[in-house]
mmCIF file of C-alpha atoms in Angstrom:
data_model
loop_
_atom_site.group_PDB
_atom_site.id
_atom_site.type_symbol
_atom_site.label_atom_id
_atom_site.label_comp_id
_atom_site.label_asym_id
_atom_site.label_seq_id
_atom_site.Cartn_x
_atom_site.Cartn_y
_atom_site.Cartn_z
ATOM 1 C CA MET Q 261 142.274 134.158 89.426
ATOM 2 C CA THR Q 262 142.548 130.632 88.053
ATOM 3 C CA VAL Q 263 143.258 130.345 84.342
ATOM 4 C CA PRO Q 264 141.259 127.548 82.686
ATOM 5 C CA GLU Q 265 143.170 124.720 81.084
ATOM 6 C CA THR Q 266 143.921 125.242 77.431
ATOM 7 C CA PHE Q 267 141.959 123.515 74.734
ATOM 8 C CA VAL Q 268 142.751 122.341 71.228
ATOM 9 C CA ILE Q 269 140.884 122.859 67.984
ATOM 10 C CA ARG Q 270 140.769 119.828 65.695
ATOM 11 C CA GLY Q 271 138.735 118.393 62.876
ATOM 12 C CA ALA Q 272 135.655 116.463 63.920
ATOM 13 C CA ARG Q 273 135.610 112.680 63.695
ATOM 14 C CA ALA Q 274 132.674 110.330 63.140
ATOM 15 C CA GLY Q 275 132.943 109.237 66.792
ATOM 16 C CA ASP Q 276 132.175 112.820 67.890
ATOM 17 C CA ALA Q 277 128.573 112.568 66.673
ATOM 18 C CA GLU Q 278 126.944 111.633 69.991
ATOM 19 C CA PRO Q 279 128.768 114.164 72.204
ATOM 20 C CA LEU Q 280 128.246 116.873 69.581
ATOM 21 C CA GLY Q 281 124.550 116.056 69.429
ATOM 22 C CA ARG Q 282 124.301 116.375 73.222
ATOM 23 C CA LEU Q 283 126.267 119.635 73.183
ATOM 24 C CA ASP Q 284 124.086 121.024 70.396
ATOM 25 C CA ARG Q 285 120.870 120.148 72.246
ATOM 26 C CA ALA Q 286 122.182 121.616 75.512
ATOM 27 C CA ALA Q 287 123.217 124.821 73.747
ATOM 28 C CA TRP Q 288 119.788 125.290 72.112
ATOM 29 C CA SER Q 289 118.389 128.731 72.859
ATOM 30 C CA PRO Q 290 115.695 130.991 71.393
ATOM 31 C CA LEU Q 291 118.476 133.588 71.136
ATOM 32 C CA HIS Q 292 119.940 131.816 68.107
ATOM 33 C CA ALA Q 293 117.627 128.973 67.068
ATOM 34 C CA VAL Q 294 114.960 129.186 64.384
ATOM 35 C CA LEU Q 295 113.939 125.556 64.838
ATOM 36 C CA PRO Q 296 111.878 124.377 67.815
ATOM 37 C CA GLU Q 297 113.673 123.002 70.858
ATOM 38 C CA PRO Q 298 114.924 119.488 70.006
ATOM 39 C CA SER Q 299 112.950 116.518 71.226
ATOM 40 C CA GLU Q 300 113.321 112.758 70.923
ATOM 41 C CA PRO Q 301 113.917 110.987 68.680
ATOM 42 C CA TYR Q 302 116.935 113.157 67.924
ATOM 43 C CA PRO Q 303 118.231 113.218 64.362
ATOM 44 C CA PRO Q 304 121.874 112.243 63.840
ATOM 45 C CA PHE Q 305 124.328 115.110 64.240
ATOM 46 C CA PHE Q 306 126.172 114.153 61.068
ATOM 47 C CA ASP Q 307 124.277 113.465 57.860
ATOM 48 C CA GLU Q 308 124.796 113.724 54.084
ATOM 49 C CA ARG Q 309 124.818 117.539 54.203
ATOM 50 C CA HIS Q 310 126.748 117.915 57.483
ATOM 51 C CA ARG Q 311 129.773 115.648 57.449
ATOM 52 C CA PRO Q 312 132.528 115.420 60.067
ATOM 53 C CA ALA Q 313 134.873 117.103 57.557
ATOM 54 C CA ASP Q 314 132.667 120.215 57.701
ATOM 55 C CA HIS Q 315 133.209 120.641 61.447
ATOM 56 C CA LEU Q 316 135.937 121.822 63.753
ATOM 57 C CA VAL Q 317 135.684 121.064 67.462
ATOM 58 C CA ALA Q 318 137.236 122.518 70.594
ATOM 59 C CA GLU Q 319 138.395 119.828 73.009
ATOM 60 C CA ARG Q 320 139.902 119.850 76.496
ATOM 61 C CA ALA Q 321 141.011 116.618 78.160
ATOM 62 C CA GLY Q 322 138.739 114.529 75.917
ATOM 63 C CA LEU Q 323 135.671 116.739 76.514
ATOM 64 C CA LEU Q 324 134.126 118.569 73.557
ATOM 65 C CA LEU Q 325 133.601 122.234 74.434
ATOM 66 C CA GLY Q 326 132.149 123.487 71.175
ATOM 67 C CA TYR Q 327 132.024 123.212 67.420
ATOM 68 C CA VAL Q 328 131.792 125.279 64.265
ATOM 69 C CA ARG Q 329 130.330 124.041 60.988
ATOM 70 C CA VAL Q 330 131.835 125.497 57.794
ATOM 71 C CA GLY Q 331 130.328 124.636 54.438
ATOM 72 C CA ARG Q 332 129.625 125.902 50.978
ATOM 73 C CA PRO Q 333 126.505 128.072 50.835
ATOM 74 C CA THR Q 334 125.505 126.544 47.477
ATOM 75 C CA PRO Q 335 126.739 123.700 45.252
ATOM 76 C CA LEU Q 336 127.280 126.117 42.336
ATOM 77 C CA ASP Q 337 130.749 126.369 40.772
ATOM 78 C CA CYS Q 338 130.379 130.145 40.470
ATOM 79 C CA ASN Q 339 130.038 130.281 44.281
ATOM 80 C CA ALA Q 340 132.838 127.827 45.125
ATOM 81 C CA HIS Q 341 135.094 130.631 46.436
ATOM 82 C CA VAL Q 342 132.701 131.275 49.349
ATOM 83 C CA ARG Q 343 132.373 129.403 52.634
ATOM 84 C CA GLN Q 344 129.643 129.886 55.189
ATOM 85 C CA ILE Q 345 129.544 129.472 58.956
ATOM 86 C CA GLN Q 346 126.523 127.180 59.278
ATOM 87 C CA GLY Q 347 126.592 126.635 63.020
ATOM 88 C CA LEU Q 348 128.614 127.588 66.080
ATOM 89 C CA ALA Q 349 127.942 126.310 69.592
ATOM 90 C CA VAL Q 350 129.870 126.448 72.859
ATOM 91 C CA ALA Q 351 129.029 124.452 75.986
ATOM 92 C CA ASP Q 352 127.775 126.559 78.895
ATOM 93 C CA GLU Q 353 130.721 125.556 81.080
ATOM 94 C CA ALA Q 354 133.193 126.783 78.435
ATOM 95 C CA ARG Q 355 131.638 130.199 77.763
ATOM 96 C CA GLY Q 356 133.828 133.206 78.398
ATOM 97 C CA GLN Q 357 137.040 131.216 77.864
ATOM 98 C CA GLY Q 358 137.708 132.175 74.247
ATOM 99 C CA VAL Q 359 136.337 128.943 72.779
ATOM 100 C CA GLY Q 360 133.903 130.628 70.383
ATOM 101 C CA ARG Q 361 136.538 133.092 69.161
ATOM 102 C CA ALA Q 362 139.102 130.296 68.686
ATOM 103 C CA LEU Q 363 136.584 128.214 66.732
ATOM 104 C CA LEU Q 364 135.694 131.192 64.553
ATOM 105 C CA ARG Q 365 139.351 131.945 63.829
ATOM 106 C CA ALA Q 366 139.983 128.275 63.025
ATOM 107 C CA ALA Q 367 136.989 128.347 60.654
ATOM 108 C CA LEU Q 368 138.533 131.322 58.827
ATOM 109 C CA ALA Q 369 141.835 129.448 58.517
ATOM 110 C CA LYS Q 370 140.035 126.294 57.290
ATOM 111 C CA ALA Q 371 138.132 128.295 54.676
ATOM 112 C CA ARG Q 372 141.373 129.897 53.449
ATOM 113 C CA ALA Q 373 143.074 126.475 53.301
ATOM 114 C CA ASP Q 374 140.131 125.205 51.237
ATOM 115 C CA GLY Q 375 140.797 127.988 48.713
ATOM 116 C CA ALA Q 376 137.940 130.280 49.730
ATOM 117 C CA THR Q 377 138.361 134.036 49.401
ATOM 118 C CA ARG Q 378 135.180 135.044 51.215
ATOM 119 C CA ILE Q 379 133.139 133.825 54.191
ATOM 120 C CA THR Q 380 129.570 134.597 55.202
ATOM 121 C CA LEU Q 381 127.092 133.795 57.950
ATOM 122 C CA ARG Q 382 123.573 134.497 59.099
ATOM 123 C CA VAL Q 383 122.715 135.556 62.642
ATOM 124 C CA LEU Q 384 119.467 136.555 64.307
ATOM 125 C CA GLY Q 385 119.186 140.284 64.868
ATOM 126 C CA HIS Q 386 118.582 139.919 68.611
ATOM 127 C CA ASN Q 387 121.690 137.747 69.150
ATOM 128 C CA VAL Q 388 123.837 140.645 70.346
ATOM 129 C CA PRO Q 389 126.701 138.543 71.819
ATOM 130 C CA ALA Q 390 127.221 136.599 68.569
ATOM 131 C CA ARG Q 391 127.011 139.736 66.443
ATOM 132 C CA ALA Q 392 129.629 141.431 68.635
ATOM 133 C CA LEU Q 393 131.990 138.449 68.260
ATOM 134 C CA TYR Q 394 131.557 138.372 64.487
ATOM 135 C CA GLU Q 395 132.115 142.124 64.187
ATOM 136 C CA ALA Q 396 135.248 141.897 66.355
ATOM 137 C CA GLU Q 397 136.573 139.277 63.911
ATOM 138 C CA GLY Q 398 136.053 141.473 60.865
ATOM 139 C CA PHE Q 399 132.554 140.531 59.716
ATOM 140 C CA VAL Q 400 130.308 143.364 58.559
ATOM 141 C CA VAL Q 401 126.561 143.491 58.063
ATOM 142 C CA GLU Q 402 125.884 143.045 54.361
ATOM 143 C CA GLY Q 403 122.123 142.854 54.555
ATOM 144 C CA VAL Q 404 119.139 142.526 56.840
ATOM 145 C CA LEU Q 405 115.963 140.595 56.140
ATOM 146 C CA PRO Q 406 113.535 142.413 58.456
ATOM 147 C CA GLY Q 407 111.091 140.178 60.322
ATOM 148 C CA GLU Q 408 112.289 137.117 58.391
ATOM 149 C CA PHE Q 409 111.360 134.847 61.296
ATOM 150 C CA VAL Q 410 108.581 134.907 63.859
ATOM 151 C CA LEU Q 411 109.939 133.490 67.106
ATOM 152 C CA GLY Q 412 107.900 133.443 70.291
ATOM 153 C CA GLY Q 413 105.236 135.457 68.492
ATOM 154 C CA ARG Q 414 107.650 138.284 67.625
ATOM 155 C CA PRO Q 415 109.300 139.184 64.318
ATOM 156 C CA VAL Q 416 113.083 138.712 64.296
ATOM 157 C CA ASP Q 417 115.509 140.006 61.671
ATOM 158 C CA ASP Q 418 117.887 137.710 59.801
ATOM 159 C CA VAL Q 419 121.225 139.524 59.589
ATOM 160 C CA LEU Q 420 123.594 138.587 56.756
ATOM 161 C CA MET Q 421 127.280 139.163 57.539
ATOM 162 C CA GLY Q 422 130.449 138.506 55.596
ATOM 163 C CA ARG Q 423 134.100 139.332 55.169
ATOM 164 C CA PRO Q 424 136.949 138.717 52.762
ATOM 165 C CA LEU Q 425 139.530 136.101 53.679
ATOM 166 C CA SER Q 426 142.500 138.052 52.294
#
């Protein structure tokens, strides 16, 4: 069995916008997306709400394999101790190599370094692979919004998960 080359996790840079946009569009799936499939003209990957500083990327030999977006769920001071996973994507060719898990663990470390004591996320109820990863990394279901979305004509639950960072 051949072991894939290792990859590094680093902070995103402004120059990553185009490859991250391509990766994000290629990773689009009804399994995890509530927005329609992207079409041209594509919006910029980074914007006022989603800055490079909010992203960590996995990179191997100059190729971006995935990203995680970590932000504050609200701008309120009383909620400043919480961070939220606001996006996680892994390129098809990098799946099954530990990229998603490494990005998630790096997001937890980033949140701790930013002074957060808690981290949350939202995941579609039918996204079994993502839910299994989150549960394996200590996230628990804290709430379910039944039928919150209608995707492909079917109701889909919005599952709220979280965990302490201690």
